[in-house]
Amino acid sequence: MQKGIFDGLKVLDCASFIAAPAAATVLSDFGADVIKIEPPGMGDPYRNLPNLPGYPASEHNFAWLLEARNKKSLALDLTKPDAQAVLYKLVAESDVFITNMPPQVRAKLGITYDHLAHLNERLIYASFTGYGEKGEEANKPGFDSNAYWARSGLMDLVRADINTTPARSMAGMGDHPCAMALYSAIVTALYQREKTGKGAHVASNLMANGVWAASVLAQAKLCGAKFGERRPRERALNAVTNHYQCKDGRWIILSLLSEDRQWPTLARCMGREDLITDARFATKPARHARSVELIRIFDEVFATKDLAEWRKILDGNGLVFGVVGILDDIPNDQQMLDNEVLVPFENDTMLTINSPIWVDGTTKVQPRKPPEVGEHSDDILREAGYDEATIKTLRASGAVA
């Protein structure tokens, strides 16, 4: 088994769904030993996500494959004192404890920071919530669709104009950036521990991360800025930072921020050199003033060639643009494969999505398939010093499964 930066780091993932568990997944990618603590029976309810209406049909539990790779599963019924005692024993020997249960649930199960900190002065207690741990919404359940996407203003801001309905998010769209925030908090605390020898309580939440994602315009609002009309694509203020549909129905987005320098090149690429000297578009102010007219011209031109042709032309002339990707592109995206954005599971050809950070000189753990509920319960208890008779008793009581 490959070793990584966090080889020997013991992590208890006592969380559910995506954001908090995914932070543990990143730690596991770099070699941490992660124990997934989940209730007996159904386990983490996130295991059931692909069975909900509207999700793709697959023979594989794609959601669980992504979030639970590399982990071991310990099934504990934390409503039982015996299970809490097992958890406390593990906490005493662990480096990181991660949870996203609401504060009042933590109190009921005996897993608040105050419950655990005295057991291990080096423990990093990583807390994730929907709306933060203070105020009247501290115990309010939050998902990325509501606490991250909707509450932050992103759901409203990305719609084409005020006459269209707010845009829905997709599963995990906010959770995965939030996971990186929680991961960074954990790593920051580990660095602090190296200097002080003491653990810490660290926290992040969906609402804060959502506003951070929307922070450019949110800061403008905080500064009292005056906002102009929200304009649809067809009436955008700048034609060279707009998106266009190709002949085959695919879309590209131009991002020509060095407009004065790149404008002649773009016109030539489009076979419209006449636009360079056209008085209507000869200067940046003129192009912006006539953006609607220019967008109509661009729409006509981009509709004459397929995406692949435009990629070759624009890339060949050093113009900055992006392909509006679709899921069908991902499995064979050579750039993603070359940069290990997509990596295979251990002893399998199936690909998964890598965590988005790399450290030179360190090899990440090759992803291992996720566990079944309680698959490693006995092994974990043995490593913690429990004998077979005690393990049998714990199972019989229902504290462990």
XYZ file of C-alpha atoms in Angstrom:
401
model
C 0.000 0.000 0.000
C 1.308 3.436 -0.929
C 2.200 5.865 1.828
C 1.549 9.575 1.686
C 2.108 12.807 3.586
C -0.500 11.843 6.178
C 0.639 8.262 6.675
C -0.016 7.448 10.349
C -2.646 10.180 10.745
C -5.812 8.710 12.260
C -9.087 10.325 11.233
C -12.613 9.624 12.468
C -15.212 10.563 9.867
C -18.369 10.864 11.955
C -20.301 12.790 9.323
C -22.834 12.208 6.566
C -23.560 13.155 2.973
C -20.797 15.082 1.185
C -19.025 18.201 2.439
C -17.549 16.946 5.719
C -16.897 13.341 4.612
C -15.224 14.591 1.429
C -12.703 16.501 3.551
C -11.806 13.146 5.103
C -11.538 11.679 1.619
C -8.894 14.246 0.689
C -6.945 13.371 3.831
C -7.178 9.712 2.824
C -5.856 10.513 -0.656
C -2.658 11.648 1.039
C -2.384 8.531 3.174
C -4.458 9.185 6.297
C -6.151 6.199 7.945
C -9.834 7.170 7.854
C -12.512 5.333 9.810
C -16.047 6.036 8.621
C -18.389 5.916 11.603
C -21.959 5.301 10.495
C -25.154 3.913 12.014
C -25.830 0.178 11.734
C -28.191 -0.949 9.037
C -28.515 1.629 6.275
C -25.321 3.434 7.250
C -24.700 6.955 6.020
C -27.943 7.977 4.251
C -25.799 9.293 1.404
C -25.317 5.679 0.336
C -28.906 5.828 -0.956
C -28.526 8.961 -3.095
C -28.406 7.223 -6.511
C -31.729 5.542 -5.727
C -33.573 8.852 -5.471
C -35.748 10.014 -8.385
C -33.900 11.898 -11.116
C -30.443 10.412 -10.591
C -28.711 8.388 -13.334
C -29.303 4.650 -13.367
C -26.103 2.710 -12.737
C -24.979 -0.696 -11.525
C -22.450 1.169 -9.367
C -23.128 3.390 -6.372
C -21.338 6.309 -8.020
C -21.965 8.716 -5.142
C -20.503 6.388 -2.529
C -17.558 5.429 -4.752
C -16.515 9.059 -4.872
C -16.974 10.133 -1.261
C -16.030 6.980 0.653
C -12.987 5.681 -1.194
C -10.018 4.539 0.902
C -12.059 4.464 4.124
C -12.857 1.737 6.644
C -16.369 1.416 8.038
C -17.244 1.062 11.711
C -20.975 0.746 12.426
C -21.799 2.333 15.792
C -25.183 3.149 17.267
C -24.168 6.314 19.095
C -27.490 6.488 20.918
C -26.152 3.652 23.081
C -23.664 4.367 25.890
C -21.545 1.336 24.949
C -21.096 2.710 21.436
C -20.176 6.123 22.807
C -17.564 4.423 24.991
C -16.064 2.799 21.885
C -15.962 6.163 20.143
C -14.265 7.801 23.134
C -11.592 5.114 23.129
C -10.921 5.740 19.447
C -10.899 9.525 19.936
C -8.192 9.179 22.567
C -5.916 7.657 19.932
C -6.935 9.745 16.906
C -5.679 12.946 15.341
C -8.790 14.312 13.659
C -12.510 14.008 14.386
C -14.899 15.253 11.688
C -18.629 15.775 12.126
C -21.444 17.693 10.484
C -24.237 16.775 12.853
C -26.251 19.765 14.125
C -25.033 21.031 17.510
C -28.097 19.782 19.390
C -27.648 16.286 17.931
C -23.988 16.285 18.944
C -25.012 17.126 22.492
C -27.515 14.273 22.532
C -24.940 11.768 21.230
C -22.106 13.002 23.420
C -19.847 14.129 20.572
C -19.542 17.886 21.101
C -16.090 19.421 21.265
C -16.396 19.627 25.050
C -17.234 15.921 25.209
C -14.153 14.931 23.238
C -11.423 17.534 23.725
C -10.465 16.433 27.240
C -9.914 12.882 25.969
C -7.073 13.948 23.694
C -5.351 17.324 23.929
C -3.895 16.871 20.431
C -7.275 16.241 18.772
C -8.333 18.390 15.818
C -12.131 18.642 16.076
C -13.442 19.614 12.635
C -16.998 20.894 12.683
C -19.132 21.511 9.621
C -22.640 23.000 9.663
C -25.183 24.523 7.325
C -25.355 28.014 8.786
C -22.622 28.250 11.410
C -22.600 27.309 15.081
C -24.026 30.531 16.517
C -27.332 32.333 16.165
C -30.900 31.162 15.787
C -30.136 29.041 12.710
C -27.284 27.081 14.286
C -29.351 23.887 14.458
C -31.071 24.362 11.114
C -30.329 21.515 8.680
C -28.545 22.665 5.559
C -27.729 21.183 2.175
C -25.662 22.781 -0.544
C -28.819 23.432 -2.576
C -30.233 25.716 0.107
C -27.533 26.908 2.512
C -24.752 27.296 -0.092
C -26.426 27.861 -3.450
C -29.666 29.595 -2.555
C -28.754 31.546 0.596
C -25.580 33.078 -0.848
C -27.263 34.707 -3.841
C -25.619 32.379 -6.360
C -28.934 30.773 -7.296
C -30.268 34.182 -8.263
C -27.086 35.602 -9.777
C -26.387 32.922 -12.392
C -29.761 33.058 -14.101
C -29.768 34.743 -17.487
C -31.989 37.638 -16.456
C -34.604 38.568 -13.906
C -37.378 37.116 -16.062
C -36.055 33.553 -15.902
C -36.490 31.287 -12.909
C -33.615 30.913 -10.404
C -31.129 28.257 -11.517
C -31.055 24.955 -9.644
C -27.760 23.515 -8.496
C -26.567 19.976 -9.115
C -25.688 17.448 -6.435
C -22.476 18.249 -4.603
C -21.773 21.451 -6.499
C -21.295 23.427 -3.306
C -20.358 20.526 -1.053
C -17.085 19.733 -2.782
C -15.659 23.284 -2.591
C -16.819 23.316 1.036
C -14.918 20.080 1.631
C -11.727 21.808 0.509
C -12.416 24.618 2.986
C -12.825 22.145 5.847
C -9.755 20.248 4.693
C -7.735 23.473 4.723
C -8.958 24.238 8.234
C -7.835 20.800 9.399
C -4.422 21.134 7.771
C -4.007 24.621 9.253
C -4.768 23.222 12.701
C -2.335 20.361 12.169
C 0.355 22.915 11.356
C -0.533 24.844 14.507
C -0.322 21.600 16.475
C 3.203 21.068 15.203
C 4.162 24.356 16.859
C 2.081 24.146 20.044
C 1.449 20.451 20.599
C -2.223 21.251 21.133
C -5.280 20.353 19.128
C -8.022 22.773 18.154
C -11.656 23.225 17.210
C -11.963 24.229 13.553
C -15.105 24.973 11.624
C -16.640 25.846 8.295
C -20.179 25.989 6.963
C -22.178 25.964 3.747
C -23.482 29.508 4.066
C -20.030 31.041 4.544
C -18.599 29.146 1.595
C -21.503 30.158 -0.610
C -21.003 33.841 0.112
C -17.249 33.365 -0.426
C -18.021 31.930 -3.867
C -20.240 34.932 -4.613
C -17.905 37.359 -2.887
C -16.918 39.625 -5.782
C -20.463 40.864 -6.266
C -21.318 40.420 -2.589
C -18.436 42.752 -1.709
C -19.717 45.233 -4.266
C -23.052 45.193 -2.469
C -21.309 45.678 0.878
C -19.570 48.701 -0.613
C -22.888 50.200 -1.659
C -22.208 49.774 -5.373
C -24.935 50.549 -7.871
C -25.812 47.550 -10.019
C -26.912 47.845 -13.609
C -29.526 45.888 -15.484
C -28.983 42.148 -15.608
C -28.760 41.436 -19.296
C -29.301 38.130 -21.126
C -26.606 36.677 -23.373
C -28.052 38.255 -26.480
C -27.701 41.719 -24.952
C -24.392 41.268 -23.119
C -22.233 44.364 -22.785
C -19.135 42.757 -24.285
C -19.275 40.429 -27.297
C -15.751 39.072 -26.783
C -16.475 37.723 -23.298
C -19.723 36.058 -24.290
C -20.743 32.504 -25.196
C -21.787 31.229 -28.607
C -23.354 28.118 -30.093
C -21.510 26.157 -32.756
C -23.003 24.349 -35.747
C -23.197 21.035 -33.887
C -25.055 22.564 -30.948
C -22.042 22.773 -28.641
C -21.093 26.062 -26.988
C -17.889 27.999 -26.434
C -17.211 31.038 -24.284
C -14.790 33.737 -25.381
C -12.604 35.317 -22.684
C -10.626 37.987 -24.533
C -9.595 40.312 -21.730
C -6.764 41.807 -23.833
C -9.359 42.972 -26.277
C -7.474 45.674 -28.176
C -4.620 43.310 -28.977
C -6.726 40.249 -29.722
C -9.582 41.824 -31.662
C -7.853 41.720 -35.088
C -6.849 38.087 -34.554
C -10.387 37.109 -33.621
C -11.817 38.845 -36.678
C -9.385 36.987 -38.932
C -10.173 33.650 -37.266
C -13.828 34.262 -37.951
C -13.178 35.083 -41.597
C -14.406 38.605 -41.012
C -11.349 40.785 -41.510
C -13.708 43.497 -42.664
C -14.733 43.989 -39.040
C -11.233 45.215 -38.147
C -11.660 48.411 -40.120
C -15.427 48.657 -39.785
C -16.010 51.998 -38.084
C -18.785 50.476 -35.980
C -16.319 48.121 -34.253
C -12.871 49.653 -34.784
C -12.377 50.642 -31.127
C -13.192 49.026 -27.819
C -15.719 51.727 -26.827
C -17.408 51.339 -30.201
C -17.586 47.540 -29.864
C -19.062 47.828 -26.403
C -21.575 50.437 -27.484
C -22.694 48.151 -30.317
C -22.328 44.864 -28.442
C -25.824 43.629 -29.321
C -25.139 44.137 -33.016
C -21.752 42.440 -32.753
C -23.209 39.474 -30.855
C -25.665 38.896 -33.688
C -22.777 38.821 -36.162
C -20.812 36.410 -33.959
C -23.871 34.171 -33.571
C -24.086 33.825 -37.339
C -20.384 33.121 -37.748
C -19.988 30.578 -34.935
C -23.018 28.696 -36.225
C -21.119 27.850 -39.424
C -18.582 25.419 -37.896
C -18.598 22.568 -35.395
C -16.959 22.879 -31.988
C -13.923 20.815 -33.038
C -13.213 23.193 -35.929
C -13.509 26.264 -33.750
C -11.231 24.734 -31.113
C -8.534 24.141 -33.699
C -8.854 27.651 -35.146
C -8.983 29.542 -31.853
C -6.317 27.453 -30.107
C -4.086 27.743 -33.167
C -4.162 31.508 -32.900
C -3.635 31.760 -29.145
C -7.076 33.131 -28.355
C -8.455 32.566 -24.862
C -11.735 30.681 -24.796
C -13.375 27.777 -23.049
C -15.472 24.861 -24.135
C -18.810 24.613 -22.374
C -18.231 21.036 -21.347
C -20.807 18.287 -21.084
C -20.548 15.108 -19.024
C -19.987 13.044 -22.168
C -16.644 14.833 -22.613
C -15.166 13.852 -19.270
C -14.252 10.153 -19.582
C -12.026 10.808 -22.602
C -10.708 14.268 -21.715
C -7.005 13.769 -22.390
C -5.985 16.881 -20.476
C -7.766 15.562 -17.380
C -6.132 12.167 -17.814
C -2.660 13.650 -18.362
C -2.980 15.722 -15.183
C -4.469 12.953 -13.032
C -7.760 14.744 -12.589
C -9.186 11.338 -13.428
C -7.484 8.288 -11.898
C -8.323 4.561 -11.827
C -9.391 2.658 -8.758
C -6.932 0.117 -7.397
C -7.061 -3.140 -9.392
C -9.715 -1.726 -11.696
C -10.051 0.263 -14.900
C -12.928 2.352 -13.576
C -11.959 6.003 -13.201
C -12.779 8.338 -10.337
C -12.261 12.053 -9.729
C -9.082 12.942 -7.899
C -8.933 15.559 -5.167
C -7.781 18.809 -6.822
C -4.412 19.359 -5.106
C -0.990 17.854 -5.671
C 2.323 18.088 -3.806
C 5.543 17.478 -5.718
C 7.528 14.524 -4.453
C 4.484 12.863 -2.917
C 2.414 10.115 -4.486
C -1.230 9.965 -3.596
C -2.815 6.713 -2.528
C -4.403 4.933 -5.464
C -8.132 5.063 -4.752
C -9.532 1.981 -3.082
C -13.186 0.949 -3.357
C -15.384 2.101 -0.448
C -16.541 -0.201 2.355
C -19.841 -1.849 3.121
C -21.595 -0.748 6.319
C -19.558 -2.037 9.268
C -17.180 -3.962 7.015
C -14.207 -3.230 9.250
C -15.922 -3.044 12.637
C -14.255 -6.096 14.157
C -10.797 -5.227 12.816
C -11.033 -1.667 14.158
C -12.160 -2.874 17.571
C -9.333 -5.399 17.731
C -6.787 -2.714 16.852
C -8.284 -0.581 19.620
C -7.596 -3.367 22.133
C -10.985 -5.086 22.424
C -10.921 -8.855 22.855
C -13.240 -11.228 21.016
C -15.591 -11.679 23.961
C -16.095 -7.944 24.345
C -16.635 -7.509 20.610
C -19.276 -10.244 20.727
C -20.988 -8.507 23.633
C -20.960 -5.148 21.849
C -22.520 -6.742 18.774
C -25.154 -8.495 20.860
C -26.150 -5.201 22.499
C -26.533 -3.504 19.132
C -23.911 -0.894 19.954
C -21.716 -2.208 17.143
C -22.643 -3.885 13.874
